[in-house]
GROMACS .gro file of C-alpha atoms in nm:
model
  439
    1UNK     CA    1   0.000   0.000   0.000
    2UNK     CA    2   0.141   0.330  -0.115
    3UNK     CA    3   0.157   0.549   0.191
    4UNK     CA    4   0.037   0.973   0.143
    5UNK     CA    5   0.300   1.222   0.090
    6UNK     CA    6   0.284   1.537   0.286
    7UNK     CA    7   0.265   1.883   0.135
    8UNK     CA    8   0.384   2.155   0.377
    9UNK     CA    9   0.347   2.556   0.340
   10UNK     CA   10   0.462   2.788   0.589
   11UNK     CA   11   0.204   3.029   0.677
   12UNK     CA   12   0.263   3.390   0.747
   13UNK     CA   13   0.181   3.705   0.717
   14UNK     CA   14   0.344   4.049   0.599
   15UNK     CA   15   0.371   4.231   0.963
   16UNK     CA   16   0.550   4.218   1.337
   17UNK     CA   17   0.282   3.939   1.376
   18UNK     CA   18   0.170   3.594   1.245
   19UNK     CA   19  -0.107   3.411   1.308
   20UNK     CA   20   0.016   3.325   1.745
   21UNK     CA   21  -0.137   3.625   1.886
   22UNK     CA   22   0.175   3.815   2.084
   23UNK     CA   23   0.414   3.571   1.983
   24UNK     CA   24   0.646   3.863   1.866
   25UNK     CA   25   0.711   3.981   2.218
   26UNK     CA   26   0.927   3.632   2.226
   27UNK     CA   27   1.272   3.636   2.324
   28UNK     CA   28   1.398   3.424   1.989
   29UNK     CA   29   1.126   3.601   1.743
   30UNK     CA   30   1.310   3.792   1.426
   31UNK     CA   31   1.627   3.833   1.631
   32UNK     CA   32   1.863   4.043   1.390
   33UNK     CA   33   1.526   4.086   1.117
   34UNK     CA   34   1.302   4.307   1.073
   35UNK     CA   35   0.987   4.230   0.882
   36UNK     CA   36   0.993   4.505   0.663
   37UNK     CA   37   1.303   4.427   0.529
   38UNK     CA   38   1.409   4.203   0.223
   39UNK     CA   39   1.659   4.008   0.435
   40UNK     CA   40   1.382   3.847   0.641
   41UNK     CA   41   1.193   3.747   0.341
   42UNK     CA   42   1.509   3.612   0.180
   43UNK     CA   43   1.588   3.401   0.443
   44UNK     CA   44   1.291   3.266   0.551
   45UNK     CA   45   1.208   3.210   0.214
   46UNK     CA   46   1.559   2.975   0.158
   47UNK     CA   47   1.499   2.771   0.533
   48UNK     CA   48   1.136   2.698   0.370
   49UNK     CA   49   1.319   2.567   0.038
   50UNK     CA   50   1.547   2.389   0.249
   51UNK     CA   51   1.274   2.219   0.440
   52UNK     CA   52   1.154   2.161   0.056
   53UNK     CA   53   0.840   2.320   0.112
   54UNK     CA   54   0.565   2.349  -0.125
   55UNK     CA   55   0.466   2.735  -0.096
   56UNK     CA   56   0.534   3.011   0.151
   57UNK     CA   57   0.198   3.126   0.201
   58UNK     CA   58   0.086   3.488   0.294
   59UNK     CA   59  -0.222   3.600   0.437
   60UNK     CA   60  -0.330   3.943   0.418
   61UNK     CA   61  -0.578   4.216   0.625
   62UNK     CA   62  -0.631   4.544   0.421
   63UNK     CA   63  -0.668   4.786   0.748
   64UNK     CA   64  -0.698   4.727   1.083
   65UNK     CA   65  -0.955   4.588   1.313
   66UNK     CA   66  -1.221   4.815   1.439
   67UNK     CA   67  -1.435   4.536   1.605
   68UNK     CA   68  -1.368   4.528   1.950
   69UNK     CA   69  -1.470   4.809   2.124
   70UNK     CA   70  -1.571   5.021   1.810
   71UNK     CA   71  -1.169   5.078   1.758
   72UNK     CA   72  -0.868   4.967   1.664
   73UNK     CA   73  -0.669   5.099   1.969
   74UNK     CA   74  -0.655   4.680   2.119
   75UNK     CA   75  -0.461   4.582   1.794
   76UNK     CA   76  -0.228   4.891   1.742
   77UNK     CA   77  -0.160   4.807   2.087
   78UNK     CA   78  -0.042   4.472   2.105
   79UNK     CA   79   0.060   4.432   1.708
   80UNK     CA   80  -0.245   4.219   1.669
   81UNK     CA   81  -0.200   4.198   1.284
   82UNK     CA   82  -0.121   4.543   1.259
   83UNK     CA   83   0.105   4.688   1.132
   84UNK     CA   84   0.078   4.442   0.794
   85UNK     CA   85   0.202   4.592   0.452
   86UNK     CA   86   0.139   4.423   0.098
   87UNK     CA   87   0.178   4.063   0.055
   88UNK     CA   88   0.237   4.077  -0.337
   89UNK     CA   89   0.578   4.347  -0.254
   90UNK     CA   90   0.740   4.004  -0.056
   91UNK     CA   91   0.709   3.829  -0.388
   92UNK     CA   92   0.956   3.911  -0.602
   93UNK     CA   93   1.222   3.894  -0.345
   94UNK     CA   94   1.137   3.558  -0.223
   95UNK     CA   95   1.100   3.418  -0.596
   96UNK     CA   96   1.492   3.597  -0.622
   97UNK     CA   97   1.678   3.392  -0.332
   98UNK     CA   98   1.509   3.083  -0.406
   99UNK     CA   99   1.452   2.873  -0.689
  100UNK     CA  100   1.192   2.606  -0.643
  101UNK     CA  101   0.966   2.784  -0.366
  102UNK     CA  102   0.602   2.932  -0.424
  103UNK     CA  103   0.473   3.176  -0.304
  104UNK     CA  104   0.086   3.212  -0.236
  105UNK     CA  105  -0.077   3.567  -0.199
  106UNK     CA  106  -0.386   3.628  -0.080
  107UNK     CA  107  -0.561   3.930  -0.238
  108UNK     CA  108  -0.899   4.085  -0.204
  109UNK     CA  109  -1.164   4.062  -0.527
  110UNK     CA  110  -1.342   4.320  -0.327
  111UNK     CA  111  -1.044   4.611  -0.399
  112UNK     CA  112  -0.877   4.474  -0.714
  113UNK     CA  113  -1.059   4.489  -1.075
  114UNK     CA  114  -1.042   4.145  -1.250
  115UNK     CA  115  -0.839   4.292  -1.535
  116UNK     CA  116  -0.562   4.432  -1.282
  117UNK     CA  117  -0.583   4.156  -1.094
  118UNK     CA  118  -0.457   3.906  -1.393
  119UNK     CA  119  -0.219   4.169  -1.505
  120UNK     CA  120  -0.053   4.187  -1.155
  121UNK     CA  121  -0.087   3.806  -1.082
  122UNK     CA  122   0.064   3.692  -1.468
  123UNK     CA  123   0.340   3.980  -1.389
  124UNK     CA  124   0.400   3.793  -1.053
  125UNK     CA  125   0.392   3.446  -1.192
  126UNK     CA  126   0.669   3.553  -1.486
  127UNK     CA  127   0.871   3.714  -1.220
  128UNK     CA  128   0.951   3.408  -1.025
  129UNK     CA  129   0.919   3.161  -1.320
  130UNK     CA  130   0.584   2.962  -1.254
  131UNK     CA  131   0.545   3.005  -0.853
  132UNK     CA  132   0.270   3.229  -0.775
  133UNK     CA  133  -0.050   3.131  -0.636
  134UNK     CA  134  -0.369   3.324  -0.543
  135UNK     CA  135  -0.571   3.274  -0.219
  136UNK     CA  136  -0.922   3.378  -0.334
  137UNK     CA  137  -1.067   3.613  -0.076
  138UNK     CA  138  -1.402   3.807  -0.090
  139UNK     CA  139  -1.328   4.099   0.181
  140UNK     CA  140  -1.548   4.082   0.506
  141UNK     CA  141  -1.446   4.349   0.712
  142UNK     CA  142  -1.588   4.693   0.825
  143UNK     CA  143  -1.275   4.802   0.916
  144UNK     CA  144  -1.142   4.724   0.546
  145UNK     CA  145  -1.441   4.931   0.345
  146UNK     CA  146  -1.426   5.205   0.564
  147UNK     CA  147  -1.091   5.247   0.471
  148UNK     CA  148  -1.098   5.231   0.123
  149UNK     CA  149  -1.420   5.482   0.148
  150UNK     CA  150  -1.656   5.246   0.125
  151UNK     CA  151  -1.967   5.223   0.315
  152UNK     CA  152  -2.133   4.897   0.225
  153UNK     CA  153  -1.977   4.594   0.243
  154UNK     CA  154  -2.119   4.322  -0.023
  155UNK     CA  155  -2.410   4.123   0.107
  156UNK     CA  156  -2.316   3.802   0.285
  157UNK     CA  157  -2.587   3.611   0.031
  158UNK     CA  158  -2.388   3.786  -0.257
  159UNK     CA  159  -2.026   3.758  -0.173
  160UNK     CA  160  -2.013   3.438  -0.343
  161UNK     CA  161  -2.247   3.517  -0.712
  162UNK     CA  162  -2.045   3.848  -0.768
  163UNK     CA  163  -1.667   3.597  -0.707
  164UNK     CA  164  -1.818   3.400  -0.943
  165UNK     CA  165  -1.822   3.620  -1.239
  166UNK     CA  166  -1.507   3.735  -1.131
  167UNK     CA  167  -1.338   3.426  -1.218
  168UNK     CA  168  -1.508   3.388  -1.512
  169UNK     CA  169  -1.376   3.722  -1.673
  170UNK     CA  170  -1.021   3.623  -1.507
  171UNK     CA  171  -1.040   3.282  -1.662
  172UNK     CA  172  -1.158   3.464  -2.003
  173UNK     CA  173  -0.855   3.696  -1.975
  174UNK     CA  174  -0.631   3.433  -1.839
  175UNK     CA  175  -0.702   3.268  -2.167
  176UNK     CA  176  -0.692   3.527  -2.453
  177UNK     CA  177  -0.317   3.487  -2.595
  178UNK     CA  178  -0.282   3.150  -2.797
  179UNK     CA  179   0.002   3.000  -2.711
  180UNK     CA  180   0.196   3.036  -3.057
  181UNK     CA  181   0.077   3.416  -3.067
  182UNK     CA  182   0.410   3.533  -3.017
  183UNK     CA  183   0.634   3.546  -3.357
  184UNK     CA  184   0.922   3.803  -3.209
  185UNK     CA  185   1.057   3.812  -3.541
  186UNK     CA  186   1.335   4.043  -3.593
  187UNK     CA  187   1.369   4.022  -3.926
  188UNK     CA  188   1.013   4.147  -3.979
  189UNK     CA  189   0.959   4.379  -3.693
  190UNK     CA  190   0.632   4.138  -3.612
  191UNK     CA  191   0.607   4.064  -3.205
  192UNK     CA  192   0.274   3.913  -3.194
  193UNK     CA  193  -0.017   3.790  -3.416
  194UNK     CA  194  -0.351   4.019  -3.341
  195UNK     CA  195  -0.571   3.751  -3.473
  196UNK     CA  196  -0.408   3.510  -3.143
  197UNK     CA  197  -0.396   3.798  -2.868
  198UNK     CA  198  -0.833   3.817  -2.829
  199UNK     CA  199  -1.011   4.145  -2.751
  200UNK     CA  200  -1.194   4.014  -2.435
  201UNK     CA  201  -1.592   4.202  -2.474
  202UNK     CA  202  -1.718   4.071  -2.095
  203UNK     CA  203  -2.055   4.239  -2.012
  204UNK     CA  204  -2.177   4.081  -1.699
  205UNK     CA  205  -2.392   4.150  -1.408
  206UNK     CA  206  -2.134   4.320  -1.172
  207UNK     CA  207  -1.811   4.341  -1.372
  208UNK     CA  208  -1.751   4.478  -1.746
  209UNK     CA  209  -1.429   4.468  -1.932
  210UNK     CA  210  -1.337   4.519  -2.245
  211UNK     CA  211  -0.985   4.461  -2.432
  212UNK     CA  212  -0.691   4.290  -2.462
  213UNK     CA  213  -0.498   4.142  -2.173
  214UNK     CA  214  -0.202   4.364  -2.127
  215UNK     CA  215   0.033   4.078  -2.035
  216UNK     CA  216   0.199   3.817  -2.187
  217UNK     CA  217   0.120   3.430  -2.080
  218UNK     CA  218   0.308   3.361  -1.768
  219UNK     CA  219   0.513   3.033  -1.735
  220UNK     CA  220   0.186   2.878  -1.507
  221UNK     CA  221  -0.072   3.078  -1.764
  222UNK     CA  222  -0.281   3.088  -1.447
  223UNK     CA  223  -0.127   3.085  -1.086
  224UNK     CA  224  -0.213   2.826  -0.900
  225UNK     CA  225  -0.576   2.904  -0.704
  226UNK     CA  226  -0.624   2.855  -0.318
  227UNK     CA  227  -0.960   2.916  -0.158
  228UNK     CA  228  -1.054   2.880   0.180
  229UNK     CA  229  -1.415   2.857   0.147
  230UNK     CA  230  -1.666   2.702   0.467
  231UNK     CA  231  -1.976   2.820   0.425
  232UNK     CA  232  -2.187   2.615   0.208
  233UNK     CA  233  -2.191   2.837  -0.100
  234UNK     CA  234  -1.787   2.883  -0.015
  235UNK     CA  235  -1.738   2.499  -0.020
  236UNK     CA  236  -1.913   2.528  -0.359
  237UNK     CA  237  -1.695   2.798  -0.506
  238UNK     CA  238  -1.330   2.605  -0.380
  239UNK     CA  239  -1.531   2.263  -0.533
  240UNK     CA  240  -1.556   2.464  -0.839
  241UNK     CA  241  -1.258   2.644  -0.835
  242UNK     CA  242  -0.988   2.580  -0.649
  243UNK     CA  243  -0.661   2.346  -0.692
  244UNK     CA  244  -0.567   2.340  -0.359
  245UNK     CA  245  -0.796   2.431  -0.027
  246UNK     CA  246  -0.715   2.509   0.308
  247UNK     CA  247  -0.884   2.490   0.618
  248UNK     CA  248  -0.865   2.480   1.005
  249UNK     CA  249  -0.970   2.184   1.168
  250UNK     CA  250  -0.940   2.109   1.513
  251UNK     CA  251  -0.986   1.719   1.530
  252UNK     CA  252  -0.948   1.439   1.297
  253UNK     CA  253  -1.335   1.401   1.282
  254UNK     CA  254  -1.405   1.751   1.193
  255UNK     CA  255  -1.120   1.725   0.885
  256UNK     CA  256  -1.247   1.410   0.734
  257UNK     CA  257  -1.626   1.538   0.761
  258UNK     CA  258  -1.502   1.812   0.558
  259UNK     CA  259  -1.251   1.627   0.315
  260UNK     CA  260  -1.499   1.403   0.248
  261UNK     CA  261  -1.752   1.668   0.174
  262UNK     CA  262  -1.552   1.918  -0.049
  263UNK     CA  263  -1.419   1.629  -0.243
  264UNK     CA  264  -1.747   1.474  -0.308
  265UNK     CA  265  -1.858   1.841  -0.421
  266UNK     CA  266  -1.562   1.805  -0.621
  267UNK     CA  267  -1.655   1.524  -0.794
  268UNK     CA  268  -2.026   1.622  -0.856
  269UNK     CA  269  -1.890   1.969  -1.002
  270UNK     CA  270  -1.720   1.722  -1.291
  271UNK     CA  271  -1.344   1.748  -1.146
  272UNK     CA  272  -1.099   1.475  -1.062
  273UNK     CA  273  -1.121   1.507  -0.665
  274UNK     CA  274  -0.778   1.374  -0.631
  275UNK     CA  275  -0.644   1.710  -0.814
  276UNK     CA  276  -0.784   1.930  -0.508
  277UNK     CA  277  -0.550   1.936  -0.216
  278UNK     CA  278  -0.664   1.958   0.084
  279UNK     CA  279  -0.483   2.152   0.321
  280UNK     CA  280  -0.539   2.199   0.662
  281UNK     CA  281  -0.407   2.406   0.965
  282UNK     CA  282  -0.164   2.269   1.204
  283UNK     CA  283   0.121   2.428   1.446
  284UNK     CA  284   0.402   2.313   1.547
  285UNK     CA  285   0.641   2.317   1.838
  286UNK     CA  286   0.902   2.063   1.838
  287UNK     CA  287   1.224   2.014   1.977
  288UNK     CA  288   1.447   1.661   2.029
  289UNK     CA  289   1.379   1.684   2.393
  290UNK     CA  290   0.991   1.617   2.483
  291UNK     CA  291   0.990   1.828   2.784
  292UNK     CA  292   1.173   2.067   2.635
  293UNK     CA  293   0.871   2.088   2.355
  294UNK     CA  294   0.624   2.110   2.607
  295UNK     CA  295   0.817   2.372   2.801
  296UNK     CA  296   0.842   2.629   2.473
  297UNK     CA  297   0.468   2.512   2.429
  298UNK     CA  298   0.408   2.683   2.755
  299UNK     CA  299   0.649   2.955   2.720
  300UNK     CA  300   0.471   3.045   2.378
  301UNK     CA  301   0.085   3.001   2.570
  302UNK     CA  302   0.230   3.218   2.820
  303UNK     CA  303   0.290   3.548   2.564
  304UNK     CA  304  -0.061   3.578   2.445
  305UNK     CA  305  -0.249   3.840   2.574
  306UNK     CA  306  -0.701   3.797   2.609
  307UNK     CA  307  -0.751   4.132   2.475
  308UNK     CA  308  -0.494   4.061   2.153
  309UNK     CA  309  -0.656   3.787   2.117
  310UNK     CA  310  -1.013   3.898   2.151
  311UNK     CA  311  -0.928   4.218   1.921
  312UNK     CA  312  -0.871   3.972   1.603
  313UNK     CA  313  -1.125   3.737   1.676
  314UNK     CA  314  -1.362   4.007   1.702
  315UNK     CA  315  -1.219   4.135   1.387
  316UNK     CA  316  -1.223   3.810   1.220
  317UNK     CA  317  -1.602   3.714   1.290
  318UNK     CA  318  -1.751   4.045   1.315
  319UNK     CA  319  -1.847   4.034   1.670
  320UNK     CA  320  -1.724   4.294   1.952
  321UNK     CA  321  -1.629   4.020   2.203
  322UNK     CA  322  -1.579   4.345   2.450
  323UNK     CA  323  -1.976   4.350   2.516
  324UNK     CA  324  -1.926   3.955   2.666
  325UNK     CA  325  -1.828   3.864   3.008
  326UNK     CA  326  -1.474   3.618   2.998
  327UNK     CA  327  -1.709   3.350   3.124
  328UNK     CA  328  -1.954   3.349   2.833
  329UNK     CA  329  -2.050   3.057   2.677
  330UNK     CA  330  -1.952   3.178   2.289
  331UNK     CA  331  -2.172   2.852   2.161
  332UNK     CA  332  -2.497   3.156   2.053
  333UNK     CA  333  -2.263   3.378   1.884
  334UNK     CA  334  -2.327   3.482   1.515
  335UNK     CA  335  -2.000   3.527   1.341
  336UNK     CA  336  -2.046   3.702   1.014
  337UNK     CA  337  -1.666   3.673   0.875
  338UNK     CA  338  -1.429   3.386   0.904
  339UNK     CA  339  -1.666   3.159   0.977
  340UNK     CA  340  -1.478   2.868   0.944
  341UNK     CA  341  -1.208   2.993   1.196
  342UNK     CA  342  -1.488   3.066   1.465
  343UNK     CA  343  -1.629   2.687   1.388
  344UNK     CA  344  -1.321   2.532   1.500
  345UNK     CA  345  -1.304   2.704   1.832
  346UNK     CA  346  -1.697   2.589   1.885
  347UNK     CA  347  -1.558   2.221   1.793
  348UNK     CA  348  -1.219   2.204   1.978
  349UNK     CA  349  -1.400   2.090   2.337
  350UNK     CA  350  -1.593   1.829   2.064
  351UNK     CA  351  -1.936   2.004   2.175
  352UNK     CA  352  -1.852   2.105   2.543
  353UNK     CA  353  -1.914   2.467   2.613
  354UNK     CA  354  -1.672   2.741   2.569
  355UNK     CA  355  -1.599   3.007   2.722
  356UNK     CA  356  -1.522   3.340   2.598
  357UNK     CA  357  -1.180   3.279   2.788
  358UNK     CA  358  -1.115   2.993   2.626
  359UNK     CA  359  -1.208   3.075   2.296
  360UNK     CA  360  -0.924   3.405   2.287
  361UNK     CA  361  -0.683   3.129   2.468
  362UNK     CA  362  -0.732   2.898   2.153
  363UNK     CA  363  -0.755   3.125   1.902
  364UNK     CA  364  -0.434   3.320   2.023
  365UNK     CA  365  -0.221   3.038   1.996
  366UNK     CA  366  -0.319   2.859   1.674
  367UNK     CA  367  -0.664   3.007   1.567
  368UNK     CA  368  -0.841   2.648   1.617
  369UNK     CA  369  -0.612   2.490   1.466
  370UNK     CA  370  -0.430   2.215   1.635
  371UNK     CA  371  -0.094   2.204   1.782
  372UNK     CA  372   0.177   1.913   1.769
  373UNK     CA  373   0.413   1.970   2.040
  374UNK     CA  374   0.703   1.678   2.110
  375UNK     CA  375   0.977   1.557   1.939
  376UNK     CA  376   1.022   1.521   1.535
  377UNK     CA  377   0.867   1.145   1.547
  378UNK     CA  378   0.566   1.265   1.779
  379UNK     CA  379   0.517   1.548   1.548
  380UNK     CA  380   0.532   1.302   1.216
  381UNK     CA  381   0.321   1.048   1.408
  382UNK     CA  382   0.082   1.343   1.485
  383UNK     CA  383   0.103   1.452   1.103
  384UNK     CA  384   0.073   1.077   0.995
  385UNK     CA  385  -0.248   1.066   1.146
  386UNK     CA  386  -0.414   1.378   0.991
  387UNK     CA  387  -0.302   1.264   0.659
  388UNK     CA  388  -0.455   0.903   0.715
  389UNK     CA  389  -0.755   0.973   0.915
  390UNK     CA  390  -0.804   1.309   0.860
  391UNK     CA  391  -0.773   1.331   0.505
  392UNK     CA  392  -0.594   1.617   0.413
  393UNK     CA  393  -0.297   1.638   0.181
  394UNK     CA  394  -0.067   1.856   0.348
  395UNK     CA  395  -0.043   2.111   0.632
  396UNK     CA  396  -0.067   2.527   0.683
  397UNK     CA  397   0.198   2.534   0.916
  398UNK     CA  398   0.114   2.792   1.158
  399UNK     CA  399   0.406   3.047   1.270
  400UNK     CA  400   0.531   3.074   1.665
  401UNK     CA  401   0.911   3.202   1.691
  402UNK     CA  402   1.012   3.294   1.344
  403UNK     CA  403   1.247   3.196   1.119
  404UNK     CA  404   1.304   2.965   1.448
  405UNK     CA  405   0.983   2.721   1.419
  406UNK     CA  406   1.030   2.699   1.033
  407UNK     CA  407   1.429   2.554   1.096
  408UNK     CA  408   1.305   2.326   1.329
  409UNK     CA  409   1.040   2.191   1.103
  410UNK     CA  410   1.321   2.221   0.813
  411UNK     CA  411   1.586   1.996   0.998
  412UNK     CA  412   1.410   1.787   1.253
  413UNK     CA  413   1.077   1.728   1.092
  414UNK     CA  414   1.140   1.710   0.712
  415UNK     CA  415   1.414   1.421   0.773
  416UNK     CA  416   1.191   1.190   1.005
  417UNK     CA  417   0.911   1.204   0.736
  418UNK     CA  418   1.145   1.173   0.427
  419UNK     CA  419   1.246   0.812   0.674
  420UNK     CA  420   0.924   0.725   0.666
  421UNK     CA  421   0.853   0.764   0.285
  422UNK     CA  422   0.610   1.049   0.390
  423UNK     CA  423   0.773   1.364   0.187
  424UNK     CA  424   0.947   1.452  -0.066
  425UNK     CA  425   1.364   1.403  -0.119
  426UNK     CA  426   1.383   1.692  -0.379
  427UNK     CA  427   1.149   1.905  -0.567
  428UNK     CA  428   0.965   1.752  -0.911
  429UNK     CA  429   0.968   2.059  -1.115
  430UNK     CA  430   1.035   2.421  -1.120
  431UNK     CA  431   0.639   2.574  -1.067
  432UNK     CA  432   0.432   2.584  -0.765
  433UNK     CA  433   0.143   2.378  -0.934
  434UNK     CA  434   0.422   2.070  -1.020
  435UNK     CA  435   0.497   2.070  -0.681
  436UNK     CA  436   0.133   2.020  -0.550
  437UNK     CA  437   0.037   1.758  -0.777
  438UNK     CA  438   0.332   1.599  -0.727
  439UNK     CA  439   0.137   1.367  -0.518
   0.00000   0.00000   0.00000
């Protein structure tokens, strides 16, 4: 019996802070980096390729939370995901330093126009030679319209009808250039035949466009699409449209309830479910000592702070968590954002009640997602069983100390599953989507 491969992506974000709420104020976090810097992104971009990595994957927030309390003081305060500059800026430099590493960048169909959006993504994808991929996002924030002078955010009921014919005039424009369009004949002066470069003429519902695309067929023609989608009309839209999809899952019963589900949508939508990776949230915190793993486990739980904590989840779900007592049960809450994320605090106590407390506990450390602590064969063992009970394809590995957690994963983790035939001893190809369908 032929045993799963793991994929693994580092996940990060653009800013002082991750996805651990606080975990910058740790001793070993970006010692001699700063974030804003191209040296960071250079060199956690090579301990990623070292560690063979599919994708270094970067979220994005386009202003800051305004949730809790009615302001944003809670996250300017603690550097809960503020400050956090453009995602697609990192690209470039990590595609320089490295040679076989994507790069995923999650972007906003809410701010971008489909036509800039493939020119920016193509421009992306030819930079690094094939290793750019998109996480699909429909904005869901207050805080983010307001800011870009917006009043109304898109209708909850709508988000997912308006992506839709966003894709399809992306896919349209995506599309356009033949691939033998291009001549570049010297001799003649001729670049490009007009007849094989299509004027695109898209009159749709929300979106219009018409013209040619204004950039050349990247090496990947598309990037490489990541959705995130939980909702029932979201699982639709990554059934229909995504190649790889992540989520966060906080027990094996709760991942293959959803595998099971996405893929089957997968199937019924007329795709090959095997060609949708599935992959799902886990951190890590690993060292070859066992108590020493649990001790920087409960170093890193001791750094987050309720009201960090509380600020993003507020932001994240669109509920001011202020107006609760600590001792709430959360169970009655309507979250109007990430609802996934919010789902997988509600299911970590596998239908016990949980408090408001314990909700910003879990959600400051990992965001619901679980957390292998030990030493590189309990963390495999851990990741073994995901993979064959859980059935996912690969994990989101969640950020504590950086570059620190992603070395650890890179030298202690990596060579305990290559032992066991569970990853990958060098890289198939040069492009982010030969990596994930690899296996």
């Amino acid at each position: 019996m032929t045993r799963k491969k793991a994929h693994l992506l580092g996940f990060v974000q653009h800013g002082v802070m991750n996805h651990a709420s606080t975990m910058w104020a740790h001793p070993q976090d970006k010692i001699g980096y700063s974030f804003a810097r191209p040296e960071y992104w250079r060199d956690l971009g090579r301990i990623m390729e070292r560690g063979l990595f599919d994708a270094m994957f970067i979220a994005d927030e386009l202003a800051p939370y305004t949730t809790y309390q009615g302001s944003s003081d809670a996250v300017v305060r603690y550097a809960a995901q503020f400050p956090v500059h453009d995602p697609a800026a990192v690209v470039p430099i990590v595609g320089a330093f490295t040679k076989h590493l994507g790069i995923g960048i999650t972007l906003s169909t809410s701010f971008i126009r489909p036509y800039q959006m493939v020119r920016q993504l193509s421009t992306l994808d030819h930079l690094t030679g094939g290793r750019v991929g998109w996480n699909i996002v429909t904005s869901y924030s207050k805080s983010e319209f307001q800011a870009m002078g917006l009043e109304n955010l898109t209708p909850r009921d709508k988000r997912y009808e308006v992506v839709e014919e966003y894709m399809q005039l992306c896919y349209q424009l995506w599309d356009s250039w033949d691939d033998d369009a291009i001549s570049y004949d010297r001799s003649t002066g001729v670049f490009a035949d007009p007849s094989k470069v299509r004027e695109v003429d898209f009159q749709g519902r929300y979106f219009r466009s018409r013209g040619r695309s204004f950039v050349m067929p990247s090496p990947q023609r598309r990037p490489v699409l990541w959705q995130a989608g939980s909702s029932e009309q979201g699982r639709d839209f990554a059934a229909r449209h995504a190649e790889s999809v992540f989520g966060v899952f906080p027990t094996v019963t709760t991942m293959r309830a959803y595998a099971d589900d996405i893929r089957a949508r997968a199937d019924r939508a007329g795709r090959d479910p095997s060609q949708l990776k599935l992959i799902f949230g886990l951190q890590t915190v690993v060292d070859r000592s066992r108590d020493r793993a649990v001790e920087k486990y409960e170093e890193f739980r001791s750094l987050i702070r309720i009201e960090s904590a509380l600020a993003i989840m507020s932001g994240h779900t669109g509920v001011d968590f202020s107006t609760l007592d600590l001792d709430d049960d959360v169970a009655d809450v309507d979250a109007q954002g990430i609802r996934g994320l919010f789902d997988a605090i509600l299911q970590k106590n596998d239908g016990k009640p949980v408090t408001v407390r314990e909700a910003a506990e879990l959600y400051g450390m990992a965001m619901g997602a679980p957390t292998a602590v030990g030493t590189p064969a309990d963390v495999a063992d851990e990741m073994e069983h995901y993979l064959d009970e859980g059935g996912c394809d690969g994990f989101m590995l969640l950020a504590t100390n950086v570059p620190g957690c992603f070395v650890d994963i890179a030298e202690l983790v990596v060579p305990e599953l290559q032992r066991r035939g569970r990853y990958r001893q060098r890289y198939p190809g040069t492009t982010l989507r030969e990596s994930l369908q690899e296996y």
